[in-house]
Coordinates of C-alpha atoms in Angstrom, one line a residue:
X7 CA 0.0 0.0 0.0
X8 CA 1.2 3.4 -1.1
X9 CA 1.8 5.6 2.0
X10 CA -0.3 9.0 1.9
X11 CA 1.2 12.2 2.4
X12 CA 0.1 13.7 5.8
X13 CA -2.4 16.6 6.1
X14 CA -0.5 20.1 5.8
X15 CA -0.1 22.0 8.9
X16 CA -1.5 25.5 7.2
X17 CA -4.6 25.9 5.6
X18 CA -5.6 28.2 3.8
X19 CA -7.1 31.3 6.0
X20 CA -9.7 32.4 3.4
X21 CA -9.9 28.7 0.9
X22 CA -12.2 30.6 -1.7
X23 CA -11.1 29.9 -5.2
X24 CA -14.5 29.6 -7.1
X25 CA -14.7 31.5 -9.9
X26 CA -17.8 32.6 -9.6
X27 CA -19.2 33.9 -7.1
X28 CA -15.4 34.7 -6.3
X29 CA -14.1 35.4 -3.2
X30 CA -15.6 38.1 -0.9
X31 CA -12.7 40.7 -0.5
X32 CA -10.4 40.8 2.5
X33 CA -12.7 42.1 5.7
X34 CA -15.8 41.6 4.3
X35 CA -19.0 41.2 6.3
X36 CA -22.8 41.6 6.3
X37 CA -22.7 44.1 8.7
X38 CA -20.2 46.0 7.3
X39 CA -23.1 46.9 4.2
X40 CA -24.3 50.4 4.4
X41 CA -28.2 49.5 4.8
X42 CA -29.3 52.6 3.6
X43 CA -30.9 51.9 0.6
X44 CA -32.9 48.7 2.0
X45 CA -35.9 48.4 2.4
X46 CA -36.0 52.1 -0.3
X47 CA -37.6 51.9 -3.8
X48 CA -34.9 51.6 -6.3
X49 CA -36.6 54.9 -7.5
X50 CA -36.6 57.1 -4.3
X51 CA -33.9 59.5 -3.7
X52 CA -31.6 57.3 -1.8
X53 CA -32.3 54.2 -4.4
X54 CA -31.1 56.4 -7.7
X55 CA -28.0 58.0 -5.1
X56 CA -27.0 54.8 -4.5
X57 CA -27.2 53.2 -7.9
X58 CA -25.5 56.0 -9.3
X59 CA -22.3 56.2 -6.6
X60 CA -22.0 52.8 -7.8
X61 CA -21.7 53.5 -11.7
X62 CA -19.5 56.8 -10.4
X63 CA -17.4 54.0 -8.7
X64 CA -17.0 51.8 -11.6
X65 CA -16.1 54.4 -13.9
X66 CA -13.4 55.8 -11.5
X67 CA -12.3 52.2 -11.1
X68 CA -12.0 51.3 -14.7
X69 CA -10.6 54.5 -16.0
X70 CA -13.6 55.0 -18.4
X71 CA -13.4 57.5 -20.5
X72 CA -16.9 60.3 -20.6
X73 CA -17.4 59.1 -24.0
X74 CA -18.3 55.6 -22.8
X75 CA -21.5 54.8 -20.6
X76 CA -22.3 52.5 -18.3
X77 CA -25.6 51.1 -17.0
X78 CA -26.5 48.1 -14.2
X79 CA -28.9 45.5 -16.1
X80 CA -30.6 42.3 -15.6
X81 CA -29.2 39.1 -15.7
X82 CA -25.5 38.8 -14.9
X83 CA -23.0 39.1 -17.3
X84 CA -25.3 36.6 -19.7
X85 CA -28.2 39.0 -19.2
X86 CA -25.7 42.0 -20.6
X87 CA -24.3 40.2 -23.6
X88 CA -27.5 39.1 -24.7
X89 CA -29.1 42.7 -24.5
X90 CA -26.2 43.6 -26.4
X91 CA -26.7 41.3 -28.7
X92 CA -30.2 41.3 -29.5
X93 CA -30.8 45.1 -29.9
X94 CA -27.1 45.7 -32.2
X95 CA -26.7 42.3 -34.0
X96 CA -28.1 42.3 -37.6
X97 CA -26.9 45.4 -39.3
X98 CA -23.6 43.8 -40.8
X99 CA -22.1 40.5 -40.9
X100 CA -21.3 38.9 -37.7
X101 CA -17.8 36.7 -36.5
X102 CA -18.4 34.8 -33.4
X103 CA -15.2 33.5 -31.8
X104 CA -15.3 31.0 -29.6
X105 CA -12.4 29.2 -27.2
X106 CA -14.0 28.0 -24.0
X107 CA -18.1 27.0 -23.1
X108 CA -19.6 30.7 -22.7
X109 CA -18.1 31.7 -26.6
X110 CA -19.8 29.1 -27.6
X111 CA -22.8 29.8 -25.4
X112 CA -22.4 33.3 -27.7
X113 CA -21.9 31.3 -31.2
X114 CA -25.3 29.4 -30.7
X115 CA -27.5 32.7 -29.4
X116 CA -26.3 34.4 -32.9
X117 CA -26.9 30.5 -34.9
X118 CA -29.9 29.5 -33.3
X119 CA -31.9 32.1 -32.0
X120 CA -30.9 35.1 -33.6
X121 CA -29.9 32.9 -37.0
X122 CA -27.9 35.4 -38.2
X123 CA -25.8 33.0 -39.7
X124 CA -22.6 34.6 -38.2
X125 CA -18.9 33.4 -39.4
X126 CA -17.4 31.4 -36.5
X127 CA -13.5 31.1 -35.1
X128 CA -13.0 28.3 -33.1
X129 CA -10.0 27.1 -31.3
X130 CA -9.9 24.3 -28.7
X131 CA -9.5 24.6 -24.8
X132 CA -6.3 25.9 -23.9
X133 CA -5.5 28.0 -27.4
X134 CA -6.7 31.3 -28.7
X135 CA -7.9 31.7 -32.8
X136 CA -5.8 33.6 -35.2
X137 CA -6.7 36.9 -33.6
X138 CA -5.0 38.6 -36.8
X139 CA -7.4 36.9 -39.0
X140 CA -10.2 38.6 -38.3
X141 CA -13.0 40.8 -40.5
X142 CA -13.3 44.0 -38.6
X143 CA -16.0 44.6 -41.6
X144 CA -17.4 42.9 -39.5
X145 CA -19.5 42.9 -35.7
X146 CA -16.9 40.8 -33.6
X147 CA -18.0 39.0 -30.6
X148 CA -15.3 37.4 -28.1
X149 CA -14.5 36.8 -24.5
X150 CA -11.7 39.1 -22.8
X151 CA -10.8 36.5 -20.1
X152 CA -12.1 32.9 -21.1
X153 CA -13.3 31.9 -17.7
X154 CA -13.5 28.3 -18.6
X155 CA -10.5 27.7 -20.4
X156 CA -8.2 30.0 -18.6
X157 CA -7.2 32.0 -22.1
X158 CA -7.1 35.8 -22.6
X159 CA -6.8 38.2 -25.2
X160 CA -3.2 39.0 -24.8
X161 CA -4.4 43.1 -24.9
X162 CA -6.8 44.9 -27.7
X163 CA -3.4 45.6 -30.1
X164 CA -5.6 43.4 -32.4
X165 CA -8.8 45.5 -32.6
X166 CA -7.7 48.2 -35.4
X167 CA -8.9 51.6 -34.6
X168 CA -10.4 52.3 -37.8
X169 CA -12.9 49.1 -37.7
X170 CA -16.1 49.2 -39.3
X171 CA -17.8 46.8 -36.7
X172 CA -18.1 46.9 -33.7
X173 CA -16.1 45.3 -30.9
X174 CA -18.3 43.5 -28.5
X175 CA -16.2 41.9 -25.4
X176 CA -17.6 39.5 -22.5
X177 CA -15.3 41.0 -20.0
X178 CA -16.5 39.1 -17.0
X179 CA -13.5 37.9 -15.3
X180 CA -11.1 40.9 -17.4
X181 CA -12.2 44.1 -16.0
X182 CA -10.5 45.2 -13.1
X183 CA -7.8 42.6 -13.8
X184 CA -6.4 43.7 -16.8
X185 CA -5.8 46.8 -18.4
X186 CA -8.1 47.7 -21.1
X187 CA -7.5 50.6 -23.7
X188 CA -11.3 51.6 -24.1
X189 CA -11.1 53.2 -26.9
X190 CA -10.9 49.3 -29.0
X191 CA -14.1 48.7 -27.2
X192 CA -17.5 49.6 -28.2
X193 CA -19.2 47.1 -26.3
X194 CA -18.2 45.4 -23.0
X195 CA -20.2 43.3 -20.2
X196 CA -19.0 41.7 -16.7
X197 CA -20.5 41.0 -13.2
X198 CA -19.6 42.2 -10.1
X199 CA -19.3 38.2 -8.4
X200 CA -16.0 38.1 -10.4
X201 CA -13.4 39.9 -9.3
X202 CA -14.7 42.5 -7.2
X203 CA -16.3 39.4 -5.4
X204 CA -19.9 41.0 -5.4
X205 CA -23.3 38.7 -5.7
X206 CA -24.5 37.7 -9.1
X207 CA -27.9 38.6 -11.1
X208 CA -26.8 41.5 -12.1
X209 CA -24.7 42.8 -14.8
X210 CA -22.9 45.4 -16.3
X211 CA -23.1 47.1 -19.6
X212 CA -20.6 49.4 -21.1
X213 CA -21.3 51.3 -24.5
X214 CA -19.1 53.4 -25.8
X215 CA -20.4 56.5 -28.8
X216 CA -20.6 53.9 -31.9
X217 CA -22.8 51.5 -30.1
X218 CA -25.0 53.9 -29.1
X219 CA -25.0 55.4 -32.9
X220 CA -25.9 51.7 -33.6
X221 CA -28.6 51.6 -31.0
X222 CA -29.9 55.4 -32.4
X223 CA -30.3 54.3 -36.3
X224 CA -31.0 50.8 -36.1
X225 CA -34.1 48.3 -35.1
X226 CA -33.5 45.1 -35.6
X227 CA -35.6 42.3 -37.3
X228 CA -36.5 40.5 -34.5
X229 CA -38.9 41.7 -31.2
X230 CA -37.3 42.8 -28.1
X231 CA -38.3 41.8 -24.7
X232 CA -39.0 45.2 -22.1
X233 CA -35.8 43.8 -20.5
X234 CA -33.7 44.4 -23.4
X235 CA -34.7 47.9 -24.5
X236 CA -32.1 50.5 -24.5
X237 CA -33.9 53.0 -27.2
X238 CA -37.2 54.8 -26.7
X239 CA -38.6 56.9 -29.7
X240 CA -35.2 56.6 -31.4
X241 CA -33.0 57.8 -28.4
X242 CA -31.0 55.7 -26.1
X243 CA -33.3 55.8 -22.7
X244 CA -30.0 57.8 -20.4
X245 CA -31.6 57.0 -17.6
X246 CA -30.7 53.0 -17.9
X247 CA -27.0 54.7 -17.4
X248 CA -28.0 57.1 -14.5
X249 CA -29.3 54.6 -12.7
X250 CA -33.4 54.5 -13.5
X251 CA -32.5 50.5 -13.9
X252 CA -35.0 48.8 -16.2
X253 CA -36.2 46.5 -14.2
X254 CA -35.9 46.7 -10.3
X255 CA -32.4 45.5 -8.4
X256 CA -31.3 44.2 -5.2
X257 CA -30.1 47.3 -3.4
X258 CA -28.4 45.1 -1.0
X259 CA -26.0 43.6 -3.9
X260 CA -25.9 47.0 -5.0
X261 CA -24.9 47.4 -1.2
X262 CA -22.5 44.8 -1.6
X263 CA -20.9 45.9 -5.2
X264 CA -20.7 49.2 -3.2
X265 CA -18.3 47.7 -0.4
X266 CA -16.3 46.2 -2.9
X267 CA -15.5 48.9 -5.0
X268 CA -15.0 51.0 -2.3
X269 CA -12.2 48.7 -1.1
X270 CA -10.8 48.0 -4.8
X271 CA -10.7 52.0 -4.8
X272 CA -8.6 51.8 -1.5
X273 CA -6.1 50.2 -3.2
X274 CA -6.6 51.6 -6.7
X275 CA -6.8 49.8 -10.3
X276 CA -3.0 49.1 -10.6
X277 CA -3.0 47.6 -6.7
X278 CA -5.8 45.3 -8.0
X279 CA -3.6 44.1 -11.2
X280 CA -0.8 43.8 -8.8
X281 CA -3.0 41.7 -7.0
X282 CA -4.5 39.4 -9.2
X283 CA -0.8 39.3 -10.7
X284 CA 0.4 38.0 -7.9
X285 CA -1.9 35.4 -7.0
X286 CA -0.8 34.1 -10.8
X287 CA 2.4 34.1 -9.9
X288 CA 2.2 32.1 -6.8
X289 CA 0.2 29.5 -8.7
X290 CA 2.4 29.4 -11.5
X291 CA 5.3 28.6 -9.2
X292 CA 3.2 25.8 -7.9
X293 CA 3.0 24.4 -10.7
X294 CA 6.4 24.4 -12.0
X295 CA 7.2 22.6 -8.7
X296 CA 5.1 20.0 -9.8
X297 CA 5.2 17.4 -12.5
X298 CA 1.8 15.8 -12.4
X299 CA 0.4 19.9 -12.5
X300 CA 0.6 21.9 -15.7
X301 CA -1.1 24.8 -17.7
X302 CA -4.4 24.2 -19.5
X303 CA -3.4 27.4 -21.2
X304 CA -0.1 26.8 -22.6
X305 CA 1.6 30.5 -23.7
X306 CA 1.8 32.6 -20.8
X307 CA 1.1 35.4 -22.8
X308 CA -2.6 34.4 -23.2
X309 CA -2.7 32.4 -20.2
X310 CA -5.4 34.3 -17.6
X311 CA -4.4 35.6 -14.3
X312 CA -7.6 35.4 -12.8
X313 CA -9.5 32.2 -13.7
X314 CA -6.5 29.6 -14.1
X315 CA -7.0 26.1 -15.1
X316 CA -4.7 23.3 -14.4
X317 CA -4.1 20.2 -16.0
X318 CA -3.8 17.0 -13.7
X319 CA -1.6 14.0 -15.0
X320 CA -3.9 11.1 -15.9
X321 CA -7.3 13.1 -14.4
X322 CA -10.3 12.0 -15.4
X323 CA -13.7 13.6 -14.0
X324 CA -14.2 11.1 -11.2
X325 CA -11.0 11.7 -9.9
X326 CA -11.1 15.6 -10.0
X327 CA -14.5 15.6 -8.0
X328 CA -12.8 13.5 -5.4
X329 CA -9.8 15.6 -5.5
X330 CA -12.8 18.8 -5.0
X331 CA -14.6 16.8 -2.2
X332 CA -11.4 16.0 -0.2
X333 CA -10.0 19.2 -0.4
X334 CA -13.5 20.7 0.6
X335 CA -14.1 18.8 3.6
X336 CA -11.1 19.9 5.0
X337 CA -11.7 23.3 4.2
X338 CA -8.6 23.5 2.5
X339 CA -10.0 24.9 -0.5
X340 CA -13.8 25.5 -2.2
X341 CA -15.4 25.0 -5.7
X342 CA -11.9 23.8 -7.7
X343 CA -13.2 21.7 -10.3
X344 CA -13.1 22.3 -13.3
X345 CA -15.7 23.9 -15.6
X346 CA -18.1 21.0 -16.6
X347 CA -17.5 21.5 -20.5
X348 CA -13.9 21.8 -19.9
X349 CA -10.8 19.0 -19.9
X350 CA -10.9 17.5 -16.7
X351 CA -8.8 19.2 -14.0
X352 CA -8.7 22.0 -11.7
X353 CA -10.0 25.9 -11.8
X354 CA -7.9 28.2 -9.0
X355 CA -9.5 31.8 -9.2
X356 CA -6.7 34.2 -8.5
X357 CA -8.6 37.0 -8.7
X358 CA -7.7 40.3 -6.5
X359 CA -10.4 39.2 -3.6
X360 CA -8.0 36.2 -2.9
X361 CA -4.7 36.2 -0.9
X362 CA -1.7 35.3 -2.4
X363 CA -0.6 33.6 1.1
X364 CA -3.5 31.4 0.5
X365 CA -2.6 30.2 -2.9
X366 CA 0.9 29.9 -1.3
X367 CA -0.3 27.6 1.3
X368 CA -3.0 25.8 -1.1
X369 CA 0.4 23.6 -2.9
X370 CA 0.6 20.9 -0.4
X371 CA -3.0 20.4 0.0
X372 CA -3.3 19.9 -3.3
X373 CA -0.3 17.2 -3.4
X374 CA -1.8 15.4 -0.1
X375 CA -5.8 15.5 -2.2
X376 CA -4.2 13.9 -5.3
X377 CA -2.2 11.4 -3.4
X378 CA -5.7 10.5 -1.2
X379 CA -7.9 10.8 -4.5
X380 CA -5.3 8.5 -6.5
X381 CA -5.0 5.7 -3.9
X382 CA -8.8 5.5 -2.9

């Protein structure tokens, strides 16, 4: 009989590496949540202060320039990428790249629901499509930060300035991880449970001028649910990006988006990158120190810092849900599997909510989980 390693002596203080909901961030608490907008209409004074010193933080935050708005919406970040889709799509040709499970969950909106019969880019987990063969005569749809795959978009070098389409980016696990040059953006979506660690259901839409010319001179073939409707009587409705939301939020994860941001602003964009980059870096090291561990994403150029996924020598899905279920019971570490469309292995968020003396001490907890998982 193979002898186990023994239990590490350090676990993890704070063993929250889901990527999504992420981790809470450091000194978080429910009673730490300004309650001064529960219990408020969304639309009394206090509701529309509230909802707007939470855009005010997000533009600070993300350096976004005034040319570029930005509204709360319905639905996560699925909720804003599908409004974005369904009121812009249509009025030129479409290319729909997908590397990881929510591109694709893009590729069949625009196939089979929208059937707009879209031209699509595919490259398998782990790699990223020829970015440089692209039709910017063209609307382009991609993920920023492939959550599921653990690829990036090494920067926006390959969006050309003088496109025709538009640029339309799934930036859930990206913004406030990476630096984005806005002016290659025209469209951009995230949440706030991904790296600022906020609650899900509700997402966040960025527009910058040529979407909204879009929105302004086109109507597209198909109807519009009330949820989805940015334009009234030819105008973009503003008050979707003052916060007059569409439909009514949860003031307490506004509340909670709120605490957050005010902590990411504490530290300031560049302290969250330094963050999230070192959490990567700790992981990486991990890995290299470890032959049975390796990089789902192979060139560290595109290789995310935020959602990372690992490879695990001769894994198959049984043995990564043990590995998930060891490793939880001990409270070592939570919600590590991989994504369920994904190669078998492991997902470590790194994001800026998580320590990087936690990833530090998470190596030897995941050698003693293998070892158990392997022998039982």
């Amino acid at each position: 009989m193979t002898d186990l390693p023994p239990k590490p002596a350090t676990t993890p203080a704070r063993p929250y590496f889901s990527s999504g909901p992420c981790a809470k961030p450091p000194g978080w608490s429910a009673d730490r949540l300004n309650p001064v907008s529960l219990g408020r209409s969304h639309r009394s004074k206090i509701g529309k202060q509230r909802l707007q010193y939470c855009i005010d933080l997000m533009r600070e935050l993300l350096n976004l320039p005034d040319t570029h708005r930005i509204g709360i919406v319905p639905g996560s970040d699925t909720g804003a990428f599908e409004m974005a889709m369904w009121t812009m799509l249509g009025a030129r040709p479409v290319t729909a790249l997908a590397w990881e499970s929510f591109g694709e969950g893009w590729v069949t909106d625009a196939v089979k629901q929208l059937k707009i019969d879209p031209t699509v880019v595919r490259a398998d987990y782990g790699q990223l499509p020829d970015l440089d063969a692209i039709d910017w005569s063209n609307d382009v749809l991609f993920t920023w930060n492939g959550t599921t795959s653990g690829v990036r978009v090494p920067n926006a070098d390959f969006i050309p300035a003088d496109r025709e389409g538009l640029s339309f980016a799934d930036a859930t696990s990206g913004v406030f991880a990476y630096d984005i040059d806005w002016t290659k953006i025209d469209v951009a979506t995230f949440s706030w449970q991904k790296v600022l660690g906020g609650e899900g259901a509700h997402g966040v839409l960025i527009l910058g001028p040529r979407a909204v010319e879009r929105l302004e001179t086109y109507t597209p073939a198909w109807p519009l649910p009330k949820v989805f409707r940015l334009v009234s009587k030819g105008k973009l409705t503003e008050g979707v990006f003052k916060g007059e939301t569409i439909n009514t939020p949860s003031m307490l994860a506004v509340e909670d988006a709120i605490f957050s941001l005010e902590w990411a602003k504490s530290l300031g964009t560049d302290g969250l990158i330094a963050r999230s980059d070192a959490n990567a870096a700790a992981l990486d090291k991990i890995v290299a120190e470890r032959d049975w561990l390796g990089h789902l994403a192979a060139d560290p150029a595109t290789r995310s810092k935020t959602s990372v996924c690992l490879t695990v020598e001769g894994a198959d899905e049984v043995l990564i849900k043990k590995m998930a279920s060891l490793l939880e019971a001990e409270n070592a570490a939570y919600d590590v599997a991989g994504y369920r469309d994904a190669p078998a292995g492991l997902r470590i968020w790194c994001g800026a909510t998580v320590d990087t003396a936690d990833i530090e001490a998470l190596g030897p907890w995941l050698d003693w989980a293998y070892a158990t998982a392997k022998a039982g």
